[in-house]
Amino acid sequence: MQQGVLPFQYQQEKASTGMTALAGLPTYLDLMHVARLWASIERHVKVRDQRQGWTDSQMVTTLALLNLSGGDSVDDLRILERDEGFCRVLQKAQTHGLRRGKRRDLERRWRTEKRRSVPSPSAVFRYLGGFHDQEEEKRRIAHTAFIPAPTEALQGLGKVNRELLAFIQSRSPHKTATLDMDATLVETEKRDALYCYKGFQGYQPLSAYWFEQESLAHSEFRDGNVPAGYEQLRVLKEALDLLPQGVEKVRMRSDTAGYQKELLRYCAEGKSERFGVIEFGVGVDVTPAFKQAVREVQEEEWHLLEREGMPTDQEWAEVCFVPDWAGYSKKSPEYRFIATREPLRQAPLPGLEGQMELPFPAMEMAQKGWHKVFGVVTNRDIPGDQVIWWFRQRCGKSEEAHGVVKEDLAGGKLPSGRFGVNAAWWAIAVLAFNLNSTMKRLALGKEWTSKRLKAIRFAFISLPGRVVKRARMLIVRLTDGHPSYDLLLTARQRIRALANGPP
């Protein structure tokens, strides 16, 4: 029977072959083992009964691997289960290094013979339900922002991420942690999801991205109606608690959602017992009062904004602006307000100036016409143009991190209408993001750090291979001369070196 137009056919293998479409994915098992991720999950995430069925470490690591392999729904576990070659390696990895008694304990968790290598979709749905607290949902008040208190299990996932960050820091130390705080919208069609400010149903997680380590230090899952700046100071404090030893200096960047007096004063007045004064750069609300202060800047005080010696069409200036919350006391910390202006490429028509609806703040300046105007408040003691470029670094990396979690990983495909289930799904996607970031920076090398996950999958994870057994060793065979073979060997050797300390 002819299957299609071109002269080829699809047929199923009649015997077990050990083929895999994910020959590079076991390298992430190496990284998990060296980072002691399985032990960390067992210590902190206690959803499963300790005597029967799948363990917490098996559940969480399987979902992280599903994210890395490209699956974006629980049902995709069926495809992962049918990858016989990878499942062989996974089974071997999960028992590696265990004593005979511990292996027998794992076998006794099953009343009948265990036939699956990864949990079934139904088992995972039941497991994720353990992260949801129905009693907490009863505290909701209609039409108000509400963040359910995280369950103990959900807090456990945060502790696992904290220990992964500690591993990353121990192998690639940084004394400074620049935290980029940013919220993102996750659109969904779930019936119980709330509407966000853009008019669609979704959720709005708030994250703290660690710029130097290219990792998400903290991410709080939220309903779509919760404003980005809601309780941002609390989230910052939680992120500070998650930073590992060795971090001595913290800086914080945020868009205008972070323009809150409590947050700014906490950073500027050094109220953090561990880190003291936190240097920050935060977008300013361009209010009528701020616009008036910008108008009062003398023309000679505006400076051309240059990028690496090349002029741009933007200018910047220090603005004499002292809001009421900043205080006038000599003991108050100094808050610097810096404005940038950029001429509008198309001026408004006469008589329609007041009817302009632009997606950015704009104002008319004497003898200069209409300009886009933005502001930054900071307590850093460096030149104003350096403040601007430093502040703008947050726009690329933190937003890209959210894009990877939502699009390249499974964070954007939420599995349930229950808040706790989705919060756990998001937290595991964040864990997978940090694993992949660690792989790129510490195992693959500098030339891979800027690549998106789809490039990693194409050249490193989704490789065809065959898994065969020789004596007590599993061998993953690639086709002769495959260009990724040397990359796999190099990555594994670097991961092995990480077990003994910094590279």
PDB file of N, CA, C and O in Angstrom, residues 132-178:
ATOM      1  N   HIS A 132      -1.251  21.962  45.083  1.00  0.00           N
ATOM      2  CA  HIS A 132      -2.383  22.880  45.147  1.00  0.00           C
ATOM      3  C   HIS A 132      -3.032  22.824  46.521  1.00  0.00           C
ATOM      4  O   HIS A 132      -3.219  21.743  47.091  1.00  0.00           O
ATOM      5  N   ASP A 133      -3.373  23.985  47.055  1.00  0.00           N
ATOM      6  CA  ASP A 133      -4.027  24.089  48.362  1.00  0.00           C
ATOM      7  C   ASP A 133      -5.418  24.679  48.161  1.00  0.00           C
ATOM      8  O   ASP A 133      -5.572  25.891  47.966  1.00  0.00           O
ATOM      9  N   GLN A 134      -6.421  23.834  48.205  1.00  0.00           N
ATOM     10  CA  GLN A 134      -7.781  24.294  47.979  1.00  0.00           C
ATOM     11  C   GLN A 134      -8.264  25.219  49.086  1.00  0.00           C
ATOM     12  O   GLN A 134      -9.059  26.123  48.854  1.00  0.00           O
ATOM     13  N   GLU A 135      -7.784  25.014  50.313  1.00  0.00           N
ATOM     14  CA  GLU A 135      -8.179  25.883  51.420  1.00  0.00           C
ATOM     15  C   GLU A 135      -7.697  27.310  51.196  1.00  0.00           C
ATOM     16  O   GLU A 135      -8.377  28.272  51.559  1.00  0.00           O
ATOM     17  N   GLU A 136      -6.536  27.442  50.591  1.00  0.00           N
ATOM     18  CA  GLU A 136      -6.009  28.780  50.320  1.00  0.00           C
ATOM     19  C   GLU A 136      -6.869  29.513  49.300  1.00  0.00           C
ATOM     20  O   GLU A 136      -6.998  30.743  49.348  1.00  0.00           O
ATOM     21  N   GLU A 137      -7.493  28.765  48.391  1.00  0.00           N
ATOM     22  CA  GLU A 137      -8.346  29.389  47.384  1.00  0.00           C
ATOM     23  C   GLU A 137      -9.581  30.033  48.007  1.00  0.00           C
ATOM     24  O   GLU A 137     -10.145  30.970  47.448  1.00  0.00           O
ATOM     25  N   LYS A 138     -10.005  29.557  49.163  1.00  0.00           N
ATOM     26  CA  LYS A 138     -11.179  30.122  49.814  1.00  0.00           C
ATOM     27  C   LYS A 138     -10.927  31.532  50.351  1.00  0.00           C
ATOM     28  O   LYS A 138     -11.880  32.240  50.702  1.00  0.00           O
ATOM     29  N   ARG A 139      -9.681  31.938  50.423  1.00  0.00           N
ATOM     30  CA  ARG A 139      -9.344  33.267  50.935  1.00  0.00           C
ATOM     31  C   ARG A 139      -9.433  34.341  49.863  1.00  0.00           C
ATOM     32  O   ARG A 139      -9.245  35.516  50.148  1.00  0.00           O
ATOM     33  N   ARG A 140      -9.694  33.937  48.649  1.00  0.00           N
ATOM     34  CA  ARG A 140      -9.774  34.920  47.571  1.00  0.00           C
ATOM     35  C   ARG A 140     -10.956  35.863  47.760  1.00  0.00           C
ATOM     36  O   ARG A 140     -12.030  35.461  48.211  1.00  0.00           O
ATOM     37  N   ILE A 141     -10.750  37.115  47.374  1.00  0.00           N
ATOM     38  CA  ILE A 141     -11.807  38.124  47.354  1.00  0.00           C
ATOM     39  C   ILE A 141     -11.937  38.616  45.921  1.00  0.00           C
ATOM     40  O   ILE A 141     -10.940  38.993  45.290  1.00  0.00           O
ATOM     41  N   ALA A 142     -13.142  38.590  45.411  1.00  0.00           N
ATOM     42  CA  ALA A 142     -13.370  38.935  44.003  1.00  0.00           C
ATOM     43  C   ALA A 142     -12.854  40.336  43.688  1.00  0.00           C
ATOM     44  O   ALA A 142     -12.982  41.265  44.492  1.00  0.00           O
ATOM     45  N   HIS A 143     -12.241  40.461  42.503  1.00  0.00           N
ATOM     46  CA  HIS A 143     -11.788  41.748  41.954  1.00  0.00           C
ATOM     47  C   HIS A 143     -10.666  42.375  42.768  1.00  0.00           C
ATOM     48  O   HIS A 143     -10.475  43.595  42.734  1.00  0.00           O
ATOM     49  N   THR A 144      -9.918  41.582  43.508  1.00  0.00           N
ATOM     50  CA  THR A 144      -8.767  42.097  44.248  1.00  0.00           C
ATOM     51  C   THR A 144      -7.548  41.236  43.940  1.00  0.00           C
ATOM     52  O   THR A 144      -7.663  40.060  43.595  1.00  0.00           O
ATOM     53  N   ALA A 145      -6.370  41.859  44.059  1.00  0.00           N
ATOM     54  CA  ALA A 145      -5.132  41.120  43.841  1.00  0.00           C
ATOM     55  C   ALA A 145      -4.892  40.192  45.021  1.00  0.00           C
ATOM     56  O   ALA A 145      -4.973  40.605  46.179  1.00  0.00           O
ATOM     57  N   PHE A 146      -4.595  38.948  44.724  1.00  0.00           N
ATOM     58  CA  PHE A 146      -4.388  37.956  45.767  1.00  0.00           C
ATOM     59  C   PHE A 146      -3.322  36.968  45.320  1.00  0.00           C
ATOM     60  O   PHE A 146      -3.347  36.486  44.186  1.00  0.00           O
ATOM     61  N   ILE A 147      -2.361  36.685  46.190  1.00  0.00           N
ATOM     62  CA  ILE A 147      -1.315  35.717  45.910  1.00  0.00           C
ATOM     63  C   ILE A 147      -1.439  34.597  46.933  1.00  0.00           C
ATOM     64  O   ILE A 147      -1.154  34.806  48.119  1.00  0.00           O
ATOM     65  N   PRO A 148      -1.890  33.428  46.530  1.00  0.00           N
ATOM     66  CA  PRO A 148      -2.017  32.320  47.491  1.00  0.00           C
ATOM     67  C   PRO A 148      -0.679  31.992  48.143  1.00  0.00           C
ATOM     68  O   PRO A 148       0.365  32.013  47.481  1.00  0.00           O
ATOM     69  N   ALA A 149      -0.719  31.691  49.423  1.00  0.00           N
ATOM     70  CA  ALA A 149       0.505  31.289  50.109  1.00  0.00           C
ATOM     71  C   ALA A 149       1.009  29.980  49.510  1.00  0.00           C
ATOM     72  O   ALA A 149       0.230  29.049  49.291  1.00  0.00           O
ATOM     73  N   PRO A 150       2.297  29.876  49.202  1.00  0.00           N
ATOM     74  CA  PRO A 150       2.810  28.645  48.586  1.00  0.00           C
ATOM     75  C   PRO A 150       2.732  27.471  49.556  1.00  0.00           C
ATOM     76  O   PRO A 150       2.955  27.618  50.757  1.00  0.00           O
ATOM     77  N   THR A 151       2.411  26.313  49.030  1.00  0.00           N
ATOM     78  CA  THR A 151       2.396  25.101  49.838  1.00  0.00           C
ATOM     79  C   THR A 151       3.829  24.743  50.227  1.00  0.00           C
ATOM     80  O   THR A 151       4.806  25.257  49.654  1.00  0.00           O
ATOM     81  N   GLU A 152       3.954  23.842  51.190  1.00  0.00           N
ATOM     82  CA  GLU A 152       5.294  23.406  51.610  1.00  0.00           C
ATOM     83  C   GLU A 152       6.038  22.757  50.452  1.00  0.00           C
ATOM     84  O   GLU A 152       7.258  22.936  50.298  1.00  0.00           O
ATOM     85  N   ALA A 153       5.310  22.011  49.623  1.00  0.00           N
ATOM     86  CA  ALA A 153       5.951  21.368  48.473  1.00  0.00           C
ATOM     87  C   ALA A 153       6.439  22.392  47.459  1.00  0.00           C
ATOM     88  O   ALA A 153       7.530  22.255  46.881  1.00  0.00           O
ATOM     89  N   LEU A 154       5.647  23.453  47.230  1.00  0.00           N
ATOM     90  CA  LEU A 154       6.051  24.491  46.290  1.00  0.00           C
ATOM     91  C   LEU A 154       7.255  25.253  46.826  1.00  0.00           C
ATOM     92  O   LEU A 154       8.167  25.609  46.078  1.00  0.00           O
ATOM     93  N   GLN A 155       7.289  25.506  48.118  1.00  0.00           N
ATOM     94  CA  GLN A 155       8.474  26.107  48.717  1.00  0.00           C
ATOM     95  C   GLN A 155       9.680  25.197  48.558  1.00  0.00           C
ATOM     96  O   GLN A 155      10.811  25.670  48.397  1.00  0.00           O
ATOM     97  N   GLY A 156       9.425  23.875  48.589  1.00  0.00           N
ATOM     98  CA  GLY A 156      10.512  22.923  48.405  1.00  0.00           C
ATOM     99  C   GLY A 156      11.165  23.054  47.039  1.00  0.00           C
ATOM    100  O   GLY A 156      12.396  22.944  46.916  1.00  0.00           O
ATOM    101  N   LEU A 157      10.368  23.293  45.995  1.00  0.00           N
ATOM    102  CA  LEU A 157      10.949  23.500  44.667  1.00  0.00           C
ATOM    103  C   LEU A 157      11.838  24.732  44.657  1.00  0.00           C
ATOM    104  O   LEU A 157      12.875  24.758  43.986  1.00  0.00           O
ATOM    105  N   GLY A 158      11.442  25.771  45.399  1.00  0.00           N
ATOM    106  CA  GLY A 158      12.286  26.957  45.519  1.00  0.00           C
ATOM    107  C   GLY A 158      13.608  26.646  46.205  1.00  0.00           C
ATOM    108  O   GLY A 158      14.658  27.178  45.832  1.00  0.00           O
ATOM    109  N   LYS A 159      13.571  25.777  47.204  1.00  0.00           N
ATOM    110  CA  LYS A 159      14.804  25.389  47.903  1.00  0.00           C
ATOM    111  C   LYS A 159      15.710  24.566  46.997  1.00  0.00           C
ATOM    112  O   LYS A 159      16.939  24.677  47.064  1.00  0.00           O
ATOM    113  N   VAL A 160      15.111  23.745  46.148  1.00  0.00           N
ATOM    114  CA  VAL A 160      15.910  22.993  45.172  1.00  0.00           C
ATOM    115  C   VAL A 160      16.621  23.952  44.227  1.00  0.00           C
ATOM    116  O   VAL A 160      17.818  23.794  43.932  1.00  0.00           O
ATOM    117  N   ASN A 161      15.910  24.968  43.762  1.00  0.00           N
ATOM    118  CA  ASN A 161      16.522  25.957  42.877  1.00  0.00           C
ATOM    119  C   ASN A 161      17.629  26.719  43.607  1.00  0.00           C
ATOM    120  O   ASN A 161      18.661  27.046  43.019  1.00  0.00           O
ATOM    121  N   ARG A 162      17.417  26.990  44.907  1.00  0.00           N
ATOM    122  CA  ARG A 162      18.445  27.680  45.693  1.00  0.00           C
ATOM    123  C   ARG A 162      19.723  26.847  45.755  1.00  0.00           C
ATOM    124  O   ARG A 162      20.830  27.381  45.609  1.00  0.00           O
ATOM    125  N   GLU A 163      19.598  25.536  45.954  1.00  0.00           N
ATOM    126  CA  GLU A 163      20.778  24.685  46.023  1.00  0.00           C
ATOM    127  C   GLU A 163      21.443  24.544  44.655  1.00  0.00           C
ATOM    128  O   GLU A 163      22.675  24.406  44.572  1.00  0.00           O
ATOM    129  N   LEU A 164      20.652  24.590  43.585  1.00  0.00           N
ATOM    130  CA  LEU A 164      21.252  24.596  42.253  1.00  0.00           C
ATOM    131  C   LEU A 164      22.041  25.876  42.035  1.00  0.00           C
ATOM    132  O   LEU A 164      23.152  25.858  41.471  1.00  0.00           O
ATOM    133  N   LEU A 165      21.505  27.012  42.497  1.00  0.00           N
ATOM    134  CA  LEU A 165      22.235  28.281  42.396  1.00  0.00           C
ATOM    135  C   LEU A 165      23.531  28.219  43.193  1.00  0.00           C
ATOM    136  O   LEU A 165      24.560  28.759  42.769  1.00  0.00           O
ATOM    137  N   ALA A 166      23.492  27.581  44.364  1.00  0.00           N
ATOM    138  CA  ALA A 166      24.697  27.445  45.178  1.00  0.00           C
ATOM    139  C   ALA A 166      25.751  26.615  44.443  1.00  0.00           C
ATOM    140  O   ALA A 166      26.955  26.917  44.508  1.00  0.00           O
ATOM    141  N   PHE A 167      25.309  25.566  43.739  1.00  0.00           N
ATOM    142  CA  PHE A 167      26.240  24.763  42.945  1.00  0.00           C
ATOM    143  C   PHE A 167      26.855  25.616  41.836  1.00  0.00           C
ATOM    144  O   PHE A 167      28.078  25.590  41.612  1.00  0.00           O
ATOM    145  N   ILE A 168      26.025  26.377  41.135  1.00  0.00           N
ATOM    146  CA  ILE A 168      26.525  27.237  40.055  1.00  0.00           C
ATOM    147  C   ILE A 168      27.525  28.243  40.603  1.00  0.00           C
ATOM    148  O   ILE A 168      28.600  28.458  40.022  1.00  0.00           O
ATOM    149  N   GLN A 169      27.201  28.858  41.732  1.00  0.00           N
ATOM    150  CA  GLN A 169      28.077  29.854  42.335  1.00  0.00           C
ATOM    151  C   GLN A 169      29.404  29.231  42.778  1.00  0.00           C
ATOM    152  O   GLN A 169      30.461  29.855  42.656  1.00  0.00           O
ATOM    153  N   SER A 170      29.372  28.001  43.280  1.00  0.00           N
ATOM    154  CA  SER A 170      30.602  27.356  43.733  1.00  0.00           C
ATOM    155  C   SER A 170      31.528  27.020  42.574  1.00  0.00           C
ATOM    156  O   SER A 170      32.752  26.961  42.747  1.00  0.00           O
ATOM    157  N   ARG A 171      30.973  26.801  41.381  1.00  0.00           N
ATOM    158  CA  ARG A 171      31.785  26.467  40.216  1.00  0.00           C
ATOM    159  C   ARG A 171      32.105  27.683  39.355  1.00  0.00           C
ATOM    160  O   ARG A 171      33.049  27.651  38.576  1.00  0.00           O
ATOM    161  N   SER A 172      31.320  28.725  39.480  1.00  0.00           N
ATOM    162  CA  SER A 172      31.565  29.953  38.722  1.00  0.00           C
ATOM    163  C   SER A 172      31.266  31.147  39.630  1.00  0.00           C
ATOM    164  O   SER A 172      30.223  31.787  39.508  1.00  0.00           O
ATOM    165  N   PRO A 173      32.181  31.453  40.566  1.00  0.00           N
ATOM    166  CA  PRO A 173      31.891  32.457  41.612  1.00  0.00           C
ATOM    167  C   PRO A 173      31.763  33.874  41.056  1.00  0.00           C
ATOM    168  O   PRO A 173      32.513  34.287  40.166  1.00  0.00           O
ATOM    169  N   HIS A 174      30.791  34.589  41.593  1.00  0.00           N
ATOM    170  CA  HIS A 174      30.620  36.014  41.317  1.00  0.00           C
ATOM    171  C   HIS A 174      30.323  36.710  42.635  1.00  0.00           C
ATOM    172  O   HIS A 174      29.438  36.291  43.384  1.00  0.00           O
ATOM    173  N   LYS A 175      31.053  37.776  42.918  1.00  0.00           N
ATOM    174  CA  LYS A 175      30.839  38.516  44.152  1.00  0.00           C
ATOM    175  C   LYS A 175      29.655  39.475  44.046  1.00  0.00           C
ATOM    176  O   LYS A 175      29.153  39.945  45.058  1.00  0.00           O
ATOM    177  N   THR A 176      29.229  39.771  42.820  1.00  0.00           N
ATOM    178  CA  THR A 176      28.124  40.708  42.598  1.00  0.00           C
ATOM    179  C   THR A 176      26.933  39.976  41.990  1.00  0.00           C
ATOM    180  O   THR A 176      27.108  39.134  41.103  1.00  0.00           O
ATOM    181  N   ALA A 177      25.768  40.304  42.479  1.00  0.00           N
ATOM    182  CA  ALA A 177      24.533  39.764  41.912  1.00  0.00           C
ATOM    183  C   ALA A 177      23.652  40.928  41.481  1.00  0.00           C
ATOM    184  O   ALA A 177      23.153  41.678  42.327  1.00  0.00           O
ATOM    185  N   THR A 178      23.496  41.104  40.188  1.00  0.00           N
ATOM    186  CA  THR A 178      22.581  42.111  39.652  1.00  0.00           C
ATOM    187  C   THR A 178      21.251  41.428  39.382  1.00  0.00           C
ATOM    188  O   THR A 178      21.166  40.551  38.519  1.00  0.00           O
TER     189      THR A 178
END
